[in-house]
Short mmCIF file of C-alpha atoms and ligand atoms in Angstrom, two decimals:
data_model
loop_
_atom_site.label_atom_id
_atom_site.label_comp_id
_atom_site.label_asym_id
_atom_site.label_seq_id
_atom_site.Cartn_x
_atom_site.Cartn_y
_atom_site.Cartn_z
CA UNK A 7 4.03 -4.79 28.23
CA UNK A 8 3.87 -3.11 24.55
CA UNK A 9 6.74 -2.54 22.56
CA UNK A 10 8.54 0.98 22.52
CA UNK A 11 11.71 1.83 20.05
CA UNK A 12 13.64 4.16 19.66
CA UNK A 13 14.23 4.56 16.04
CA UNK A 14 11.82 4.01 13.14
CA UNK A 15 12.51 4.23 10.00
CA UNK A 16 10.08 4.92 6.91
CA UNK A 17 11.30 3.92 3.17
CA UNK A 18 8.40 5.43 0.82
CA UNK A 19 6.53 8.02 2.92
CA UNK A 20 3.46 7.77 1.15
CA UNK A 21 -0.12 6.54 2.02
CA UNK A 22 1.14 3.27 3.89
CA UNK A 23 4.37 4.46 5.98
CA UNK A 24 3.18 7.64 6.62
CA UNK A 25 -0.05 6.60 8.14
CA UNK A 26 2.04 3.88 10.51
CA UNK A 27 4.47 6.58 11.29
CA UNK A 28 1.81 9.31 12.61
CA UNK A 29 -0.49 6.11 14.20
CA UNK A 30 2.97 5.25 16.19
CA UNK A 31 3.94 8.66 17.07
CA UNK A 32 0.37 8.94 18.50
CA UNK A 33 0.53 5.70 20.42
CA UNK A 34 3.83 6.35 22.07
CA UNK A 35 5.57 3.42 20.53
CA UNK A 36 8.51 5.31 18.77
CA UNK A 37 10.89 8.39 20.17
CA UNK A 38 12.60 9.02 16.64
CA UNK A 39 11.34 8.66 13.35
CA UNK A 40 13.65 9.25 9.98
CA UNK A 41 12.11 8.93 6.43
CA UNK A 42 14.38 8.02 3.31
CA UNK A 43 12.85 7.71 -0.60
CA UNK A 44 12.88 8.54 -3.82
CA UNK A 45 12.35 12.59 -3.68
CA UNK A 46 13.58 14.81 -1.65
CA UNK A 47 10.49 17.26 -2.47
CA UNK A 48 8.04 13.93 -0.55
CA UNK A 49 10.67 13.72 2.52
CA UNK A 50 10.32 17.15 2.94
CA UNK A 51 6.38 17.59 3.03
CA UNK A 52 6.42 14.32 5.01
CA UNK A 53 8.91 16.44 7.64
CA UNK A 54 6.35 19.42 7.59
CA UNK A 55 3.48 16.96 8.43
CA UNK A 56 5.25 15.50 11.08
CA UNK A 57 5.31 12.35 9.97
CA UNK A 58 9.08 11.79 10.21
CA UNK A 59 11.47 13.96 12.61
CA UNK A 60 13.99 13.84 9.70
CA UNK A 61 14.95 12.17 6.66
CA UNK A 62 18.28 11.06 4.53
CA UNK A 63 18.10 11.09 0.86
CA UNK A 64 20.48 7.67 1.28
CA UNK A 65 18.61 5.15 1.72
CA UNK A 66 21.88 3.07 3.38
CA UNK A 67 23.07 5.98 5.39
CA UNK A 68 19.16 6.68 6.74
CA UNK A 69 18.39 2.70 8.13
CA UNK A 70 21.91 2.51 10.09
CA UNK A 71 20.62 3.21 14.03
CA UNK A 72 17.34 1.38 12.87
CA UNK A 73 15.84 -0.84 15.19
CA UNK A 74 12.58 -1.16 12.80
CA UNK A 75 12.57 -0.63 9.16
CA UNK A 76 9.38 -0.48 7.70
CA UNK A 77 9.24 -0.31 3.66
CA UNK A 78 6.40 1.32 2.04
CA UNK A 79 7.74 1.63 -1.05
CA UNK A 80 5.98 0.32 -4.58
CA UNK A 81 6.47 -3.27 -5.08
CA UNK A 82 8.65 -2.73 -8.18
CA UNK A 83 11.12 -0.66 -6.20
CA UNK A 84 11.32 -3.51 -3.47
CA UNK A 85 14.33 -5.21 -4.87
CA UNK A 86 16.62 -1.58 -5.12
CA UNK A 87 15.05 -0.75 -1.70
CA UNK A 88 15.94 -4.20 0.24
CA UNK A 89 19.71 -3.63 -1.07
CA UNK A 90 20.32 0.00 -0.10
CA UNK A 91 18.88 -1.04 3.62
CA UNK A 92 20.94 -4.57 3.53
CA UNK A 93 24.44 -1.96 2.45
CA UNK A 94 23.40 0.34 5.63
CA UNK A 95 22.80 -2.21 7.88
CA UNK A 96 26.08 -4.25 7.33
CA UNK A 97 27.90 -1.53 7.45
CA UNK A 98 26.71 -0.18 10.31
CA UNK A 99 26.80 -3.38 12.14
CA UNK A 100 23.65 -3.51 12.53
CA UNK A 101 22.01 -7.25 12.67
CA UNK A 102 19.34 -6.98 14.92
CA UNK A 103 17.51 -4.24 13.15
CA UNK A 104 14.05 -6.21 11.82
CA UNK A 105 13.02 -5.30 8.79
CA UNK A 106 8.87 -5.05 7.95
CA UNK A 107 7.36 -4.40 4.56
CA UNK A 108 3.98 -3.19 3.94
CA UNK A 109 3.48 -4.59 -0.13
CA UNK A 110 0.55 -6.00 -1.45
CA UNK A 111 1.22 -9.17 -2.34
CA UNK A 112 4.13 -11.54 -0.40
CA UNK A 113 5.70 -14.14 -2.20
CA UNK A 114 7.79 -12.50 -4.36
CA UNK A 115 8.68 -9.79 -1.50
CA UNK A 116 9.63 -12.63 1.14
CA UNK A 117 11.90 -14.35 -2.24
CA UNK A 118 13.38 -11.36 -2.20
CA UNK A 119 14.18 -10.50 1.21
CA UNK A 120 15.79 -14.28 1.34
CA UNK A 121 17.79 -13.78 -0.85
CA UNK A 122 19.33 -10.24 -0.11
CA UNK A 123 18.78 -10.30 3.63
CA UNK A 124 21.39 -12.73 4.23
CA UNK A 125 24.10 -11.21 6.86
CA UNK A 126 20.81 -10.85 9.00
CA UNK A 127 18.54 -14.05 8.92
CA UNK A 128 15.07 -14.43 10.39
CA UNK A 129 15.14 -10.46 10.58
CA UNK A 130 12.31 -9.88 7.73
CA UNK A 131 8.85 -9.82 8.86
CA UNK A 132 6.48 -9.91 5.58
CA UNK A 133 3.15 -7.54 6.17
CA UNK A 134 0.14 -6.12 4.77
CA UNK A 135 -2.26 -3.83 6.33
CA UNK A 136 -5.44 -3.96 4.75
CA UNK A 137 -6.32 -0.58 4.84
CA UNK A 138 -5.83 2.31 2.69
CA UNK A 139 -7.54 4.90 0.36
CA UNK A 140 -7.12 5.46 -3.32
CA UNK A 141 -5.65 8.22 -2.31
CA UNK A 142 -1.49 8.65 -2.33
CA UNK A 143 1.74 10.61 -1.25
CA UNK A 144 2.28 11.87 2.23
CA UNK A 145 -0.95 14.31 2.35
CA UNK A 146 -2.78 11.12 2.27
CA UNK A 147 -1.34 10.07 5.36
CA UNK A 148 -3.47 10.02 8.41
CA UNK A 149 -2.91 7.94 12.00
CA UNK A 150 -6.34 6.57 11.84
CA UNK A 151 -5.96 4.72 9.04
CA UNK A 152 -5.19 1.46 10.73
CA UNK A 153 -7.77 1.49 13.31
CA UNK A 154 -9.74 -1.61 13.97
CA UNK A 155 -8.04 -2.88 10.25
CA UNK A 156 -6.51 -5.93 9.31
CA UNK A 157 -2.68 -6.72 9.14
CA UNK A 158 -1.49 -9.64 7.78
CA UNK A 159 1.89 -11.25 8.52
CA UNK A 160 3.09 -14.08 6.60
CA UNK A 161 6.20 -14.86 8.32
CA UNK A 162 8.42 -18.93 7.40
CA UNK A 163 9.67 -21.12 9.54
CA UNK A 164 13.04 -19.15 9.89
CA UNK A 165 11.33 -15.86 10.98
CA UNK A 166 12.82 -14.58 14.56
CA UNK A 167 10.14 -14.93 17.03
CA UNK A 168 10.74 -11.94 18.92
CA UNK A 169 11.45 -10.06 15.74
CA UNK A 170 7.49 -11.52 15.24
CA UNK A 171 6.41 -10.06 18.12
CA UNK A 172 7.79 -6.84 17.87
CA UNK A 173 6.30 -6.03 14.56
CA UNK A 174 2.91 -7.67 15.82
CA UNK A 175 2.86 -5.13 18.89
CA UNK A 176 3.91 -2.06 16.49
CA UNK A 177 1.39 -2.80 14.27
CA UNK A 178 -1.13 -3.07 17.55
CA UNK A 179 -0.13 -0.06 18.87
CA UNK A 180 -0.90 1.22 15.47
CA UNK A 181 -4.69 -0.01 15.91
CA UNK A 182 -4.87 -2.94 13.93
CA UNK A 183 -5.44 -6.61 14.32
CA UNK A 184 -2.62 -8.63 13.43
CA UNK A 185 -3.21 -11.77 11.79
CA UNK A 186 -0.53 -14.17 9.88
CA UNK A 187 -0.77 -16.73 7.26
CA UNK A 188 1.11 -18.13 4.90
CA UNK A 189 2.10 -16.18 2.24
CA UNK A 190 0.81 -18.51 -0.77
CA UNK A 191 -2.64 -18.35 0.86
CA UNK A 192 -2.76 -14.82 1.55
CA UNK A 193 -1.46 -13.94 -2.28
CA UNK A 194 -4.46 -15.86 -3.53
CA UNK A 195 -7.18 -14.34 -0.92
CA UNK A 196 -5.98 -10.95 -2.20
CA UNK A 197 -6.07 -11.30 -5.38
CA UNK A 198 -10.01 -12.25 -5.03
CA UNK A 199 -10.94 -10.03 -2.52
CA UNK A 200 -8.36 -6.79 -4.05
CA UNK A 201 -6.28 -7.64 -6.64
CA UNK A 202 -9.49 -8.08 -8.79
CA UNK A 203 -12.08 -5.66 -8.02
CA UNK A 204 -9.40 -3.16 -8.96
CA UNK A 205 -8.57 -5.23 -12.36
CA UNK A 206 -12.26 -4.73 -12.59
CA UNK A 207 -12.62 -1.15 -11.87
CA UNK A 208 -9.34 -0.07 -13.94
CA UNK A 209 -11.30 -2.08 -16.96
CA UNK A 210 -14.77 -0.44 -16.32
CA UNK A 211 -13.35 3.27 -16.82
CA UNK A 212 -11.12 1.91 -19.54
CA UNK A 213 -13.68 0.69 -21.85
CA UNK A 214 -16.12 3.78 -21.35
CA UNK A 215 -13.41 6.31 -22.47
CA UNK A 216 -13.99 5.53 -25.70
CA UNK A 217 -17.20 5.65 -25.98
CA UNK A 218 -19.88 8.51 -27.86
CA UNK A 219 -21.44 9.71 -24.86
CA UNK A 220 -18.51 9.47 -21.90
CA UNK A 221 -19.07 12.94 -20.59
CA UNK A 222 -22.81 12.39 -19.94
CA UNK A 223 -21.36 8.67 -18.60
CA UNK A 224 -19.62 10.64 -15.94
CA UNK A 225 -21.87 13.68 -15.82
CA UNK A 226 -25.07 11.21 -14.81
CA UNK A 227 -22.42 9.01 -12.53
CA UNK A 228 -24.94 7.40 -9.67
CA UNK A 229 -23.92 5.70 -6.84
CA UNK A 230 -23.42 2.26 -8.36
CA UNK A 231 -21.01 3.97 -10.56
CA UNK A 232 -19.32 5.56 -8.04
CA UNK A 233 -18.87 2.53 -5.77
CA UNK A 234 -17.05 0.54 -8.25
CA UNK A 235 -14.88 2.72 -9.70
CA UNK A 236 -13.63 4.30 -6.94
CA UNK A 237 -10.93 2.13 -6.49
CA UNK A 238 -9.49 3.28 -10.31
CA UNK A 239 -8.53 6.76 -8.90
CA UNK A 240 -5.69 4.46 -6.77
CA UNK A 241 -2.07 4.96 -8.06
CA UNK A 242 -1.03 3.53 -11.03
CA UNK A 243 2.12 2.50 -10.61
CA UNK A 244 1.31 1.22 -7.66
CA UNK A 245 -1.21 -1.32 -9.37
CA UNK A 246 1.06 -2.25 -12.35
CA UNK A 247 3.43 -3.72 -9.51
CA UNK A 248 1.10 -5.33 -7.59
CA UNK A 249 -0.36 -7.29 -11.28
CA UNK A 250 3.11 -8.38 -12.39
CA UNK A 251 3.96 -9.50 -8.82
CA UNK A 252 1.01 -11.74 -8.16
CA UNK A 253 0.32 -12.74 -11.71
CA UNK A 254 -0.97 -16.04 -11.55
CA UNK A 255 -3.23 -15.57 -8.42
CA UNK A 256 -4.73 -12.80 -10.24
CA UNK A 257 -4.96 -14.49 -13.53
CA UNK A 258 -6.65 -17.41 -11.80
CA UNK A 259 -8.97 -15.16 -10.54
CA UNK A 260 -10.01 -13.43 -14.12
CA UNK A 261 -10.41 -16.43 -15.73
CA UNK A 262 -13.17 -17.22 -13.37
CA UNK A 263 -14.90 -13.40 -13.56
CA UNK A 264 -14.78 -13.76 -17.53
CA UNK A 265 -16.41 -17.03 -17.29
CA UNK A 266 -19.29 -15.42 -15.44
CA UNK A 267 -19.45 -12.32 -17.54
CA UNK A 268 -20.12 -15.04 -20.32
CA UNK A 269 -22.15 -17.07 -18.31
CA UNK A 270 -24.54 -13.68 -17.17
CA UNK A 271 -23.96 -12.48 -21.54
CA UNK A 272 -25.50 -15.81 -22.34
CA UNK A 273 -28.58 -15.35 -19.92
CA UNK A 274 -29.52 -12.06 -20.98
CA UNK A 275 -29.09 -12.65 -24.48
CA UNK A 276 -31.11 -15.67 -24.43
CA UNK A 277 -33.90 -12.94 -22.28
CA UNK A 278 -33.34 -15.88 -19.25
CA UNK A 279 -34.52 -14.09 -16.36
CA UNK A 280 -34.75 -17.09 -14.53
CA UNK A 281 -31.31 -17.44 -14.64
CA UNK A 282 -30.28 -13.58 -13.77
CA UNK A 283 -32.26 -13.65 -11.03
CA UNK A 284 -30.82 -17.11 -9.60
CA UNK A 285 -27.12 -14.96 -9.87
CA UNK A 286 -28.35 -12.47 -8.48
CA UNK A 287 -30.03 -13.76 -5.75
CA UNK A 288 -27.20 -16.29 -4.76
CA UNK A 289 -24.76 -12.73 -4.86
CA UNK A 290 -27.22 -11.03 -3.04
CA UNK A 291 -27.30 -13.51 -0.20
CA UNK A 292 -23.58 -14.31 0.12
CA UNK A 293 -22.89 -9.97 -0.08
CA UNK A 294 -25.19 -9.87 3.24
CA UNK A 295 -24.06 -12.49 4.99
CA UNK A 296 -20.41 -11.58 4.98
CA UNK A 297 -20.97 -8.02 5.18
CA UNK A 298 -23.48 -7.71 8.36
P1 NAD B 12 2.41 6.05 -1.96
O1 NAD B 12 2.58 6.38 -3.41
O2 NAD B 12 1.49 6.86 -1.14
O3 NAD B 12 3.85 6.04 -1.26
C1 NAD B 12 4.94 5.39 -1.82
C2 NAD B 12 6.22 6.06 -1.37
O4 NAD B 12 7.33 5.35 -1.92
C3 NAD B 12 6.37 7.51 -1.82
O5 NAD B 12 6.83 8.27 -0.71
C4 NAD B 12 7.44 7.47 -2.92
O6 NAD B 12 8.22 8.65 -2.97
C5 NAD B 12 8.27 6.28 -2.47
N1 NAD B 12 8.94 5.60 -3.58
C6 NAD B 12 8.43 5.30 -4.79
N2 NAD B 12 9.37 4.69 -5.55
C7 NAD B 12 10.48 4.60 -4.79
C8 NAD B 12 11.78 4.09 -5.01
N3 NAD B 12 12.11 3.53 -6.18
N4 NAD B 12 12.68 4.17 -4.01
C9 NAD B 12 12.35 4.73 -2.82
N5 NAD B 12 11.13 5.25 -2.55
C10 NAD B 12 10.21 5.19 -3.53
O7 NAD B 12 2.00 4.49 -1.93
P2 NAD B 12 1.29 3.69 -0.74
O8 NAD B 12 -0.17 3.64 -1.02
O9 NAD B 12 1.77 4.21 0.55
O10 NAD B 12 1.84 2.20 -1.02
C11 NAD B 12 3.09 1.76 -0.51
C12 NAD B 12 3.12 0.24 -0.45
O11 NAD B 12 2.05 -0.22 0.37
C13 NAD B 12 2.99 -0.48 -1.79
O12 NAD B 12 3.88 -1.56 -1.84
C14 NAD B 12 1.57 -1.00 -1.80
O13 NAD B 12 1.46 -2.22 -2.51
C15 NAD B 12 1.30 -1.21 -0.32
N6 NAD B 12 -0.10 -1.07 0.10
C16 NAD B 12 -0.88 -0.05 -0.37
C17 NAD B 12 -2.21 0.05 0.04
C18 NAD B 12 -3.10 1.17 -0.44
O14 NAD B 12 -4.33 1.06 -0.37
N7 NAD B 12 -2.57 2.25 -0.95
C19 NAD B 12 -2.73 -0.86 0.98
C20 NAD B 12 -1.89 -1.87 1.47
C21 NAD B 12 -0.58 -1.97 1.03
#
């Protein structure tokens, strides 16, 4: 038996909540969904694409009838966010709401949500889908998005199991795979596997800008190019957050890629071949065999 519920509500229609939203609708696992945010102007193109039914500019006033609220909000605007919802939920009387997030990294979010989710303990149910675009805002949105895609959960020990399960068979219904962890391990898996590569990209464009020939850089753009920058069309503020809220994981993580830019600078400067093609034959290898 799959979970149905009768009110959803969205906080941050972008990308992330506007996706779930439609992929919900579409499975049958909501009958109402209301969207609350920053702008009015993103509530109201997220109403005309039918990805919420309606929306409150009050974020307290909008989660009150909530049985799910799901937060797809930057990370930076977590801490405003969990407040407004824990105001509308107490005064609504509302304690059995659970509460889902969708942010990018976890243990600052689930510090957060300890601390400010208090009247309603065990409610919060940390997530992250891994899925999404570089692409943001509500026209973004599309109820594919989660199909066949990773979701982690990193609930504690004083999680609600049935507020667990619930979010687990949203998320399903939603077409992903729902996986948990805990959230130390999953901050440090992310920041190799996304937190970096977009470090990485963001720094690639960056130091080209300056240079003589940039429009012929971009003009002559192949497909290696392409591929790795990608990812620095995603939103910036978006990426700021997700830097200052998993800083160490993510410093750990540079460290270790500027200590093989220096290591792969020393073999071509020193015209070792041997050694380039070693790297890139070990890369090569480990590329294919988690990829196919
Ligand atoms: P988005 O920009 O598409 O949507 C964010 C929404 O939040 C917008 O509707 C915006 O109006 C609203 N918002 C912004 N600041 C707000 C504030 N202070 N108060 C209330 N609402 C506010 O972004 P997105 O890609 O949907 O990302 C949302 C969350 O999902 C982020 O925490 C991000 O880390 C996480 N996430 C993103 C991706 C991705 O690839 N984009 C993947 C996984 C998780």
């Amino acid at each position: 038996m799959t979970a149905r519920i009768k009110n959803l509500c969205v906080i941050g229609t972008g990308l992330i909540g506007g996706s779930f939203s439609l992929a919900l609708k579409q499975a049958g696992g909501c009958e109402k969904v209301i969207g609350a945010g920053r702008s009015e102007e993103t509530l109201q193109k997220a109403q005309q694409l039918n990805i919420i039914d309606s929306y409150e500019t009050d974020i307290s006033a909008a989660v009150k009838d909530a049985d799910l609220v799901f937060v797809s909000v930057p990370l930076g605007a977590m801490a405003d966010v969990f407040e407004k919802i824990a105001t509308g939920l107490k005064q609504a009387a509302n304690e059995k709401a659970v509460i889902t997030d969708a942010g990018s990294s976890k243990q600052q979010v689930l510090q957060l949500a300890e601390k400010i989710f208090t009247f309603n303990p065990g409610r919060f149910v940390a997530g992250h889908p891994i899925a999404g675009t570089e692409n943001s805002g509500p026209a973004a949105a599309f109820a594919e998005l989660y199909n066949n895609r990773r979701v982690i959960l990193t609930p504690t020990e004083k999680t609600d199991d049935d507020a667990i399960r619930l979010v687990t068979e949203l998320w399903q219904q939603a077409g992903a795979d729902v996986e948990t962890m805990d959230a130390e391990h999953h901050d440090k898996v992310l920041a190799a596997t996304s937190h970096l590569p977009h470090l990485i990209a963001f720094g690639l464009v960056h130091c080209l800008e300056n240079i003589d020939d940039i429009e012929d850089v971009f003009r002559f753009a192949a497909g290696g190019f392409r591929d790795v920058t990608r990812i620095a069309s995603s939103d910036p503020t978006m990426w700021r957050d997700i830097c200052l809220n998993n800083q160490q994981p993510i410093l750990d993580m540079m460290k270790r890629y500027k200590d093989e830019l220096d290591m792969l600078y020393n073999a071509l400067d020193a015209g070792d071949g041997e050694k380039l093609m070693e790297v890139f034959q070990h890369a090569k290898q480990t590329r294919d065999k988690f990829t196919h």
